[in-house]
CSV table of C-alpha atoms in Angstrom, one decimal:
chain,number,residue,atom,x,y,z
V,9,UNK,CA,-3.4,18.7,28.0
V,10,UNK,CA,-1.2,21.3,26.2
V,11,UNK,CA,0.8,19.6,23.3
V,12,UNK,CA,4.0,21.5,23.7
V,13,UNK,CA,5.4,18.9,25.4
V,14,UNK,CA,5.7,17.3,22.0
V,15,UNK,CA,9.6,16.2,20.6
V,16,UNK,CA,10.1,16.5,17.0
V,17,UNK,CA,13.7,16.0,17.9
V,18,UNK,CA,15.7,13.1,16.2
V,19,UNK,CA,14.9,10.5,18.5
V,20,UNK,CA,16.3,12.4,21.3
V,21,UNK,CA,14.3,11.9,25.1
V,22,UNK,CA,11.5,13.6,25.6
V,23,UNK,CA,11.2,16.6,27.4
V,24,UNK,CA,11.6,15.4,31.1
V,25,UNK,CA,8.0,15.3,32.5
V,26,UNK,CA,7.6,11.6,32.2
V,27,UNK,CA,10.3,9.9,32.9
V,28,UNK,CA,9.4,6.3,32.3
V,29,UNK,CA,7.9,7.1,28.8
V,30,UNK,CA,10.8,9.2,28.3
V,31,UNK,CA,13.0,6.1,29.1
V,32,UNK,CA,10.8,4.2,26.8
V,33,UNK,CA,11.6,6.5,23.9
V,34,UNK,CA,14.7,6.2,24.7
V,35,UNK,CA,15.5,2.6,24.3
V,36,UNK,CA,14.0,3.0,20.5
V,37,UNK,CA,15.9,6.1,20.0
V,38,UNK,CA,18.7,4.1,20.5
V,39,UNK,CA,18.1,1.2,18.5
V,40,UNK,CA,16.1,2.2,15.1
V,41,UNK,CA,18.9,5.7,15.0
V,42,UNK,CA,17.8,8.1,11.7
V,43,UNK,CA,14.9,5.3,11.2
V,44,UNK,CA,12.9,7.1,14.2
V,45,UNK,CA,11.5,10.2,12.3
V,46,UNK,CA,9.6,11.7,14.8
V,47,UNK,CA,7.7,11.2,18.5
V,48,UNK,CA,5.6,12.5,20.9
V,49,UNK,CA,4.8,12.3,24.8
V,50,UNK,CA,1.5,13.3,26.7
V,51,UNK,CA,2.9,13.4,30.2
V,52,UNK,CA,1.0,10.4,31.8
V,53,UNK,CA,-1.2,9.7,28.7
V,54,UNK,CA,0.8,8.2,26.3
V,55,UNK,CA,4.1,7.7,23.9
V,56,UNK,CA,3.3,7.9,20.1
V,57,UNK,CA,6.2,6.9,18.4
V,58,UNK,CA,6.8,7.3,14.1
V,59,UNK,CA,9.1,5.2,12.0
V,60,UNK,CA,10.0,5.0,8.6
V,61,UNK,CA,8.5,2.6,6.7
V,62,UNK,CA,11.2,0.6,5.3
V,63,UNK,CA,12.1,0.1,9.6
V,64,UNK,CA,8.4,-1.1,10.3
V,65,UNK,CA,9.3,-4.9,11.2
V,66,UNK,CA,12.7,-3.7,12.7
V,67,UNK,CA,10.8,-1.4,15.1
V,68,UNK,CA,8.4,-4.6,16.2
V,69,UNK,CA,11.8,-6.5,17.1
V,70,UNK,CA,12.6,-3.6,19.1
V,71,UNK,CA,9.7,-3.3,20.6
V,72,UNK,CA,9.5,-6.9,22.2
V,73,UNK,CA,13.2,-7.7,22.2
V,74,UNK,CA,14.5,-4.4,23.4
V,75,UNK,CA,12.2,-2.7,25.2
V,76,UNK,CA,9.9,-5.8,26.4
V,77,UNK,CA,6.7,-4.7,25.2
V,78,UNK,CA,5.8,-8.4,24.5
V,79,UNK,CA,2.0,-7.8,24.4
V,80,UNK,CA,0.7,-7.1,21.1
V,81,UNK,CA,-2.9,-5.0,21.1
V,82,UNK,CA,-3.5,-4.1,17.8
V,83,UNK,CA,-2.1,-3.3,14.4
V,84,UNK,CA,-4.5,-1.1,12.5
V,85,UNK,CA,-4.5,1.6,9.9
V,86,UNK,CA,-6.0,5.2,9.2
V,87,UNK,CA,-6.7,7.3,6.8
V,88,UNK,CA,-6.3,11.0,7.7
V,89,UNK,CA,-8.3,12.3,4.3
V,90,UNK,CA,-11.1,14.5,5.3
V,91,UNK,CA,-14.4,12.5,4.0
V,92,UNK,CA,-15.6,14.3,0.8
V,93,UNK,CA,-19.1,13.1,1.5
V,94,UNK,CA,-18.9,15.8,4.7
V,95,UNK,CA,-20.7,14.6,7.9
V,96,UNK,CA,-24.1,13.7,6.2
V,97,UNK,CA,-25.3,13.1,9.9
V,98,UNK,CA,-25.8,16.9,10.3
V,99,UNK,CA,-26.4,17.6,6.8
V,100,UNK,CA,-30.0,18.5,5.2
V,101,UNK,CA,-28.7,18.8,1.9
V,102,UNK,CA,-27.2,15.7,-0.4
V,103,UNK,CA,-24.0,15.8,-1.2
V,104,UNK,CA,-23.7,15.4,-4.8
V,105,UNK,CA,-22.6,11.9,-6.6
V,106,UNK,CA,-19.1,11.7,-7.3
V,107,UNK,CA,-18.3,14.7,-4.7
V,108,UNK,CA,-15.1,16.6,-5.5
V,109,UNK,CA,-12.2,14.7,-3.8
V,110,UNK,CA,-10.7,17.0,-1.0
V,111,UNK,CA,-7.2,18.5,-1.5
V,112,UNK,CA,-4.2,15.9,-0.8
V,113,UNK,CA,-3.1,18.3,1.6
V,114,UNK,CA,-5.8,18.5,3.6
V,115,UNK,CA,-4.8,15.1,5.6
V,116,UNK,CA,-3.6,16.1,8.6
V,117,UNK,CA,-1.5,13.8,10.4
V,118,UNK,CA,-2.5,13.4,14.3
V,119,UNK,CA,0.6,12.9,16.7
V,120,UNK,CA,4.2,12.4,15.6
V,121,UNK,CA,3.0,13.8,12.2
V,122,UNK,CA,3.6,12.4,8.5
V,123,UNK,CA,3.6,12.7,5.3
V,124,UNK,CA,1.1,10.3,3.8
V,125,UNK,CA,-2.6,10.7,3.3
V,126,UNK,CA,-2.9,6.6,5.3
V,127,UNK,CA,-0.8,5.7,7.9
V,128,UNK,CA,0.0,1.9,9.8
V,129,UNK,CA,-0.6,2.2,13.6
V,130,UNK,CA,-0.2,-0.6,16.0
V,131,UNK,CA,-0.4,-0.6,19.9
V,132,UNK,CA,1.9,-2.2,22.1
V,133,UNK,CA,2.1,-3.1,26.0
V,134,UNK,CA,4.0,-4.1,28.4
V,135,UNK,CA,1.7,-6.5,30.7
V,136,UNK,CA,0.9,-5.4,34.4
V,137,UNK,CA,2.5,-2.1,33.8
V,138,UNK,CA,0.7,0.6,32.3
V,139,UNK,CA,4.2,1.2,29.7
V,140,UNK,CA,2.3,1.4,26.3
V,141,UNK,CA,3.4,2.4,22.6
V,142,UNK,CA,1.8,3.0,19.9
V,143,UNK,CA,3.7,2.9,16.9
V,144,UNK,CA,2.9,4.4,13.5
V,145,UNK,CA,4.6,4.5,9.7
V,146,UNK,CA,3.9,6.1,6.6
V,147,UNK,CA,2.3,3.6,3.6
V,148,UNK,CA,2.7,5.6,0.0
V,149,UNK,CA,-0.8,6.8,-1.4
V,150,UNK,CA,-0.1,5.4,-4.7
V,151,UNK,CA,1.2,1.6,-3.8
V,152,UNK,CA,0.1,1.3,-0.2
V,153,UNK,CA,2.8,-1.3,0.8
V,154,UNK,CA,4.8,-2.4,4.4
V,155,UNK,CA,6.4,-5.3,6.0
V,156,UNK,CA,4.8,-7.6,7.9
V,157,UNK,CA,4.9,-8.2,11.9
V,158,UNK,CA,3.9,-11.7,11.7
V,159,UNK,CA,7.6,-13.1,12.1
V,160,UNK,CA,7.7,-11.1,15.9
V,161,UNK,CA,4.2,-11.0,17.1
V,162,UNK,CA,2.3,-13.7,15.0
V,163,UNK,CA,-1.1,-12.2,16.5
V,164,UNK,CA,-0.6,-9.3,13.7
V,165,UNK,CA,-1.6,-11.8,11.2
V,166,UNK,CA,-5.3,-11.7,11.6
V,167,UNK,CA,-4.8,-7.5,11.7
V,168,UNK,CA,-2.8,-7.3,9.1
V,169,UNK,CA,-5.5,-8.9,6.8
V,170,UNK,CA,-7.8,-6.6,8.2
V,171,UNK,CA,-6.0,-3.5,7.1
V,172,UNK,CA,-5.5,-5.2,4.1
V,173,UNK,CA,-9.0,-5.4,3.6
V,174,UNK,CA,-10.4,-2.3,4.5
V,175,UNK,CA,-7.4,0.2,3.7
V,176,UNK,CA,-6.0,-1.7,0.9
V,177,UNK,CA,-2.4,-2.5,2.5
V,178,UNK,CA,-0.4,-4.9,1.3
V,179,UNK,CA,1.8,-6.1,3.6
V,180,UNK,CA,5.1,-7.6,2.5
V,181,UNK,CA,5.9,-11.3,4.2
V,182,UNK,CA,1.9,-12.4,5.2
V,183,UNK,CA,1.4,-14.3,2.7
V,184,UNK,CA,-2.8,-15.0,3.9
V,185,UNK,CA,-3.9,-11.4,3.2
V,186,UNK,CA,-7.5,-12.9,2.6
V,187,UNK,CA,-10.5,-11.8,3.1
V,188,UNK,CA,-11.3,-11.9,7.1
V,189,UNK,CA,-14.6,-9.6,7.7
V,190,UNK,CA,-16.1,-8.8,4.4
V,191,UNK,CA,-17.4,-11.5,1.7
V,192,UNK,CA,-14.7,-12.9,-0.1
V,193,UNK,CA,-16.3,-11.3,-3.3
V,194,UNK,CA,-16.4,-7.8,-2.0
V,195,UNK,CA,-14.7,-4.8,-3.9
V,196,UNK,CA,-13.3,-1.8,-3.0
V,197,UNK,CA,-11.7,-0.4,0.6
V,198,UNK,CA,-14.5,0.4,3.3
V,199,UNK,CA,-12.2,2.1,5.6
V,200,UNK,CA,-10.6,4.7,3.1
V,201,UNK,CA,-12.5,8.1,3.4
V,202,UNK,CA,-13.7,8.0,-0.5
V,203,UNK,CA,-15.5,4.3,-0.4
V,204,UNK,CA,-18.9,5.6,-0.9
V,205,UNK,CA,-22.0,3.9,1.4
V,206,UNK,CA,-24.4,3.2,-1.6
V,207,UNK,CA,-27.6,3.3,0.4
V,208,UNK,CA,-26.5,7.0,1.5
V,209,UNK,CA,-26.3,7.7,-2.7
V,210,UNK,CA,-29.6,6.6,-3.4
V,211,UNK,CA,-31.4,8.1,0.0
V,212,UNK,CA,-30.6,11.0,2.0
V,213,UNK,CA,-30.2,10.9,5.8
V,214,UNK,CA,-33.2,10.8,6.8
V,215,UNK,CA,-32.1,11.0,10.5
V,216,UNK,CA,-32.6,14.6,10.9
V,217,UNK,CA,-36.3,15.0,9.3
V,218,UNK,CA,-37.6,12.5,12.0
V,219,UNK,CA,-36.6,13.1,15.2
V,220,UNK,CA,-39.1,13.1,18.1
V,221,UNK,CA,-39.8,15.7,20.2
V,222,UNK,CA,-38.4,15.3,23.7
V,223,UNK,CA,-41.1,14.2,26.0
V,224,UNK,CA,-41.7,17.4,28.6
V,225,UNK,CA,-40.1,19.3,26.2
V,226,UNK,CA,-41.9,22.5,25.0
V,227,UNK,CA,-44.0,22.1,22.4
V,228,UNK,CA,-43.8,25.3,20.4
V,229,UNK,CA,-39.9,24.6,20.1
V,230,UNK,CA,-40.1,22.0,18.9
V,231,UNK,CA,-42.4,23.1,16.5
V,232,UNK,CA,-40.2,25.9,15.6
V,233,UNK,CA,-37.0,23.5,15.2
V,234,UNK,CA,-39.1,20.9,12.9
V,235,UNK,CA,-40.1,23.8,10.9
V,236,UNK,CA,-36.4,25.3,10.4
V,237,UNK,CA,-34.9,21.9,9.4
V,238,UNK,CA,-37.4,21.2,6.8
F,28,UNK,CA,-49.7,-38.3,3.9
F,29,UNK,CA,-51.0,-39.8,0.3
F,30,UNK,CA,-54.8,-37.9,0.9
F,31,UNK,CA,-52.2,-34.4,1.8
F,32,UNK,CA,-50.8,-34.3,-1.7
F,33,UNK,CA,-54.0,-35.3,-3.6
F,34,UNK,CA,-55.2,-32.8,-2.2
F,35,UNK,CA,-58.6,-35.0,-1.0
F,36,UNK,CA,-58.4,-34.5,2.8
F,37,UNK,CA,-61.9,-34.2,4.6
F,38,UNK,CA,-61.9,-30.5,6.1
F,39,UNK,CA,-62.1,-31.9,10.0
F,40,UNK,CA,-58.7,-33.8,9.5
F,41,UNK,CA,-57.2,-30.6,8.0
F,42,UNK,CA,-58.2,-28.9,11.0
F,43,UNK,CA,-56.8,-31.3,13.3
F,44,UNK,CA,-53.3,-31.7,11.4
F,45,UNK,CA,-53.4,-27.6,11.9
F,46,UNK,CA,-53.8,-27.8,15.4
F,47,UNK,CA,-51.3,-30.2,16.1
F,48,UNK,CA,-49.1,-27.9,14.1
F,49,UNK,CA,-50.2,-24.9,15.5
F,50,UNK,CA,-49.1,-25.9,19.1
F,51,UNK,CA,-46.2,-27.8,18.5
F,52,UNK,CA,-43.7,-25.4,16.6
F,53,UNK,CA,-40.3,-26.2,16.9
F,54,UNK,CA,-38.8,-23.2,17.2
F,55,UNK,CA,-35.1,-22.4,16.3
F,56,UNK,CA,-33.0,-19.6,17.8
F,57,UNK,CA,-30.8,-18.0,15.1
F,58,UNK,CA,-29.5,-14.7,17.2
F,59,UNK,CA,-27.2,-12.6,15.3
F,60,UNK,CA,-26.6,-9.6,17.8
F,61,UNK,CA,-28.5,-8.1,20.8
F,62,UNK,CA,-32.1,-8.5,19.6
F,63,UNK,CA,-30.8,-12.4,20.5
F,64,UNK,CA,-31.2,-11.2,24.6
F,65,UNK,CA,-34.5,-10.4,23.4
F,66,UNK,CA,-35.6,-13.7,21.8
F,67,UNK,CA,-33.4,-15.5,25.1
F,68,UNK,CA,-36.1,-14.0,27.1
F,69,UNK,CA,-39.4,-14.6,25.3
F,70,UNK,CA,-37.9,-18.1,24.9
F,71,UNK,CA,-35.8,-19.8,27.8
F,72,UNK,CA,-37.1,-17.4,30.7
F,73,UNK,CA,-39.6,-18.9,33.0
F,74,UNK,CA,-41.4,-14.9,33.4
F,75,UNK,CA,-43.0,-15.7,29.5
F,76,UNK,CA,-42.8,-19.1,29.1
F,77,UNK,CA,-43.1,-20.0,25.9
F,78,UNK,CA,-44.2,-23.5,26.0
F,79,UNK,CA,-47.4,-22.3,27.3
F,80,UNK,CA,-48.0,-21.5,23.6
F,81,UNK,CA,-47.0,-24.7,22.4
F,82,UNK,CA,-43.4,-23.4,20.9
F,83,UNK,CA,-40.5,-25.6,21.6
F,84,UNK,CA,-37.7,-23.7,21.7
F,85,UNK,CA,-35.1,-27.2,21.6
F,86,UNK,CA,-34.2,-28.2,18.1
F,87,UNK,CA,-31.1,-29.1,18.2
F,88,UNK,CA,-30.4,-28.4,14.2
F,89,UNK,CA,-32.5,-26.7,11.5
F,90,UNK,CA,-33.3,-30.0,10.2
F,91,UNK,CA,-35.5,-30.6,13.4
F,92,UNK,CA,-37.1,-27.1,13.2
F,93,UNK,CA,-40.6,-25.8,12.1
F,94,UNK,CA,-40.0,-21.8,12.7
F,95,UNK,CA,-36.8,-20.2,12.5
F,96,UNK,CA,-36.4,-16.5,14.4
F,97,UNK,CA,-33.6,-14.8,12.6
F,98,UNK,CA,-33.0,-11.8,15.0
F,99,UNK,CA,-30.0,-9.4,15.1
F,100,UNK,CA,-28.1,-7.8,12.1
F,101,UNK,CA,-27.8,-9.6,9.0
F,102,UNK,CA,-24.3,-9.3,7.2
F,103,UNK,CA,-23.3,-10.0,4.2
F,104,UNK,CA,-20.9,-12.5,5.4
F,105,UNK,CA,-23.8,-14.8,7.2
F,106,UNK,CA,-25.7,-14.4,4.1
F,107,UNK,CA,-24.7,-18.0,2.7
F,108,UNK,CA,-25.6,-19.9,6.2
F,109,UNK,CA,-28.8,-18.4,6.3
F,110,UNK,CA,-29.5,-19.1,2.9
F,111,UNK,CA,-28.7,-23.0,3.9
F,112,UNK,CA,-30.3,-22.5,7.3
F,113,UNK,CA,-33.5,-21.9,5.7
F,114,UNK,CA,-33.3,-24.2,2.9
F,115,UNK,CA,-32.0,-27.4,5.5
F,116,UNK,CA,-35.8,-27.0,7.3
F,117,UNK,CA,-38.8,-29.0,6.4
F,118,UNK,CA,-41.7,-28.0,4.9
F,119,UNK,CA,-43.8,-26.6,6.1
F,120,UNK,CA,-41.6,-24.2,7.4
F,121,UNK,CA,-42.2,-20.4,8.7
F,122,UNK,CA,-40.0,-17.3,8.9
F,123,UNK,CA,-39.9,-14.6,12.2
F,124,UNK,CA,-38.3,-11.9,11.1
F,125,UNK,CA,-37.0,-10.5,14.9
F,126,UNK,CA,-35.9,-6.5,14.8
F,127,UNK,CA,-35.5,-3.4,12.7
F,128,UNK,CA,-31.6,-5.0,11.7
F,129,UNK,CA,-33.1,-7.8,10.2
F,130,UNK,CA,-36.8,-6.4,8.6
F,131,UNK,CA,-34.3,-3.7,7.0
F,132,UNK,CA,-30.4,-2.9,8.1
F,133,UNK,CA,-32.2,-0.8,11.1
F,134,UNK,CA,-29.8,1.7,12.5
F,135,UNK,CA,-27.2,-0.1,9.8
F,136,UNK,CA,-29.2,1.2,6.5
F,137,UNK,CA,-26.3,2.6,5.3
F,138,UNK,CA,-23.4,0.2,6.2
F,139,UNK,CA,-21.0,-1.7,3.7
F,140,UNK,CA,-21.3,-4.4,5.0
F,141,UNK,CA,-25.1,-5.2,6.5
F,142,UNK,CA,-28.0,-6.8,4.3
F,143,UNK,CA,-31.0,-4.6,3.9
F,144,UNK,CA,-33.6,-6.7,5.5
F,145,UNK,CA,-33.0,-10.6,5.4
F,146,UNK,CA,-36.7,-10.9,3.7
F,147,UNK,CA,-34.3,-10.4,0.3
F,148,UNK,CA,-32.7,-13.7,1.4
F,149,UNK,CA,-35.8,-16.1,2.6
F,150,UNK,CA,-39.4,-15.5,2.7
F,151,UNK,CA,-40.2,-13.9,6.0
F,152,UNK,CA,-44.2,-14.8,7.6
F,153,UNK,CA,-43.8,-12.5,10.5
F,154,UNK,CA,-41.9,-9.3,11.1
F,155,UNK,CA,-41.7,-8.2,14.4
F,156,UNK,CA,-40.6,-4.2,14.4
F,157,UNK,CA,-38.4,-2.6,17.3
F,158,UNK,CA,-35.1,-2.0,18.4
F,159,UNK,CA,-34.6,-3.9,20.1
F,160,UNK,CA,-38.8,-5.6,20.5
F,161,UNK,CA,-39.7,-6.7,23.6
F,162,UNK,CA,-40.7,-10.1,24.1
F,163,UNK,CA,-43.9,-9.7,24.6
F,164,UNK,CA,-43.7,-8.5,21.0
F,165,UNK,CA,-41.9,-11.8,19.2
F,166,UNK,CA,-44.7,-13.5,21.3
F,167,UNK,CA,-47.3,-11.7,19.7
F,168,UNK,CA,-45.6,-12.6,16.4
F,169,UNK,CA,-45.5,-15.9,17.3
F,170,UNK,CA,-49.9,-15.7,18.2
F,171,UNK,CA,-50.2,-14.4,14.8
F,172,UNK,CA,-48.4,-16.6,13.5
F,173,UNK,CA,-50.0,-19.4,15.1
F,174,UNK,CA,-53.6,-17.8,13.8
F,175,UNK,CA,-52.1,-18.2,10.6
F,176,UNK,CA,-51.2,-22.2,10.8
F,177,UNK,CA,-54.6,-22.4,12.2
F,178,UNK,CA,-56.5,-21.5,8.8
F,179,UNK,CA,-54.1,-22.4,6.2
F,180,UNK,CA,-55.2,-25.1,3.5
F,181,UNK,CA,-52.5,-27.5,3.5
F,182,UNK,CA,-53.5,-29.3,0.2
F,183,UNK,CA,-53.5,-25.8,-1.7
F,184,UNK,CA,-50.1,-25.1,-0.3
F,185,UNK,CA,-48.5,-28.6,-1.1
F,186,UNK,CA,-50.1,-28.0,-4.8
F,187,UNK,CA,-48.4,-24.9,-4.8
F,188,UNK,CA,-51.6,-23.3,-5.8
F,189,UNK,CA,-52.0,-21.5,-2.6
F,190,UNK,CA,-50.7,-17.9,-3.2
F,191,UNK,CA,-47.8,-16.5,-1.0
F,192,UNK,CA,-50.1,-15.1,1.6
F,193,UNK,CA,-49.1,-11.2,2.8
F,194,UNK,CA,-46.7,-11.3,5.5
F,195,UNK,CA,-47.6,-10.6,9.2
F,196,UNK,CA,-46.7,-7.4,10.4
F,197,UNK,CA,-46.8,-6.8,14.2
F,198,UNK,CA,-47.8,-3.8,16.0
């Protein structure tokens, strides 16, 4: 699917290839004005919409009030930093502890852009028809911050204190941001690209080194391939 | 139980109080993930039978239970209700550690949030390797295990003198 398709209009429609997501767009173009920043449509895929942050709980209201999308899938985070531990799943060599944080820049926002290395992202349906949502807002690097849903779809609550917990979130109005997956005691931000996995520090992947030849395979290739990697 | 803890019990009642313990282990079910299907089979399906090995699979709390099979991944979270599980059961009390999750994180060795091998929790007697093992395996655990009960002193252990014997490793 070619992404040319893609608006980076000022909540204008989309381009006229899907009508219904188009309409979609349209009823939050028309309510959140200059606080839709930017939105894009994959013809029979989906609608990814991004708002400012400030218009995060606004653009829930809309979202069930306006356009009727009254069922609330999930509210989640991400964190668009390349990992600066690499893929150690294909690497033979360590990676060096501390590694070199990447480059700010080199976050690149998926659809509908931004401008911050972690971004909020929730999904939203409308049941028995296949009109879906999924909205998404900037969070600042330095004080990760947002509003709360919990006031229009109270099912955020519990997903809220899960991006709190592993991205670090606060989010502005849930006042139970504890603990809901790790230990109550644990430190530090599991989901943000430069938590480092501790047994990984202390022991290379060994994934690599021991894997079994194919049975019917050849032999000798193997052979060869064991050879190379060590 | 006064001779037990004297530690003046004639050999032949030793022997006896082993095999009634040997073939009557209440057995409790402590499935964390899918090594749990596993354990399910071995222990509630008529194709292995269990009680044909004298284990009871019913206790209907720790409290009641002899063996514990802790199978599945071990997190960080459950840490604290395993730790109470195992302390709640009666002495003399016996460990089956079910799965390459719980002997040591498994295919999780490098996760945030899974324990490296619930044997840094409670003493583990048997562990049972695999990925998940079949249940011919835990059943073999559960042999060796029951080879074990057969021979052990019970006035050395109730002293304490009785060193913690190497665990069982099966396979």
């Amino acid at each position: 699917m070619a992404d040319d398709t893609a608006t980076t209009t000022e909540g204008a429609p989309a381009a006229a290839t899907d009508e219904r997501r188009a309409a979609l767009l349209a009823v939050f173009a028309e309510h959140l004005g200059n606080a839709l920043l930017q939105s894009h449509i994959k013809p029979g895929q989906g609608l990814w919409i991004r708002v400012a942050t400030t218009a995060w709980p606004e653009a829930a209201a809309v979202a069930r009030d306006k356009a009727g999308l009254r069922f609330f899938d999930f509210l989640s985070a991400i964190d668009w930093l390349p990992s600066p531990y690499g893929r150690c799943e294909d690497s033979s060599v360590d990676v060096p502890f501390p590694p070199p944080m990447p480059d700010r820049s080199a976050a690149v926002p998926g659809y509908a852009g931004g401008d911050t290395r972690i971004q909020v992202l929730a999904s939203l349906a409308k049941a028995g028809t296949d009109q879906r949502v999924l909205l998404k807002a900037d969070v600042s690097d330095d004080d990760p911050r947002i509003g709360t849903w919990v006031n229009t779809y109270a099912g955020a609550a519990w997903h809220e204190r899960e991006a709190h917990e592993m991205f670090g979130i606060s989010f502005d109005g849930n006042a139970d941001l504890r603990h809901i997956y790790l230990p109550s005691e644990f430190e530090g931000h599991p989901l943000r690209k430069e938590f480092p996995l501790l047994a990984r520090v202390v022991k290379p992947w060994p994934g690599i080194v021991d894997v079994e030849p194919m049975p019917g395979g050849d032999p000798e290739d193997d052979a060869a391939e064991e050879g190379a990697e060590a | 139980m006064g001779l037990v803890e004297s530690g003046k019990m004639p050999k032949p009642l030793t022997k006896l109080l082993n095999l009634s313990r040997k073939y009557s282990i209440w057995a409790y079910q402590w499935g964390l993930a899918c090594c749990a299907i596993e354990m399910g089979a071995a222990f509630a399906s008529p194709r292995y039978d269990v009680m044909r090995l004298g284990v009871i699979p019913f206790p209907a709390s720790p409290r009641q239970a002899d063996l514990v099979v802790i199978s599945g991944t071990v997190t960080d979270k459950i840490v604290p209700a395993i730790k109470r599980l195992y302390e709640q059961m009666p002495d003399p009390k016996y460990v089956i550690s079910m799965g390459s999750c719980t002997n040591c994180g498994g295919p999780y060795w490098d996760s945030y949030s899974v324990t490296k091998g619930v044997d840094q929790i409670v003493p583990v007697d048997v562990y049972v390797p695999g990925c998940p093992p079949r249940p011919e395996a835990l059943l073999e655990g559960v042999v060796l295990l029951q080879e074990r009960i057969h021979n052990e002193d019970m006035a050395e252990r109730w002293r304490g003198g009785q060193d913690r014997q190497e665990p069982i490793v099966v396979g």
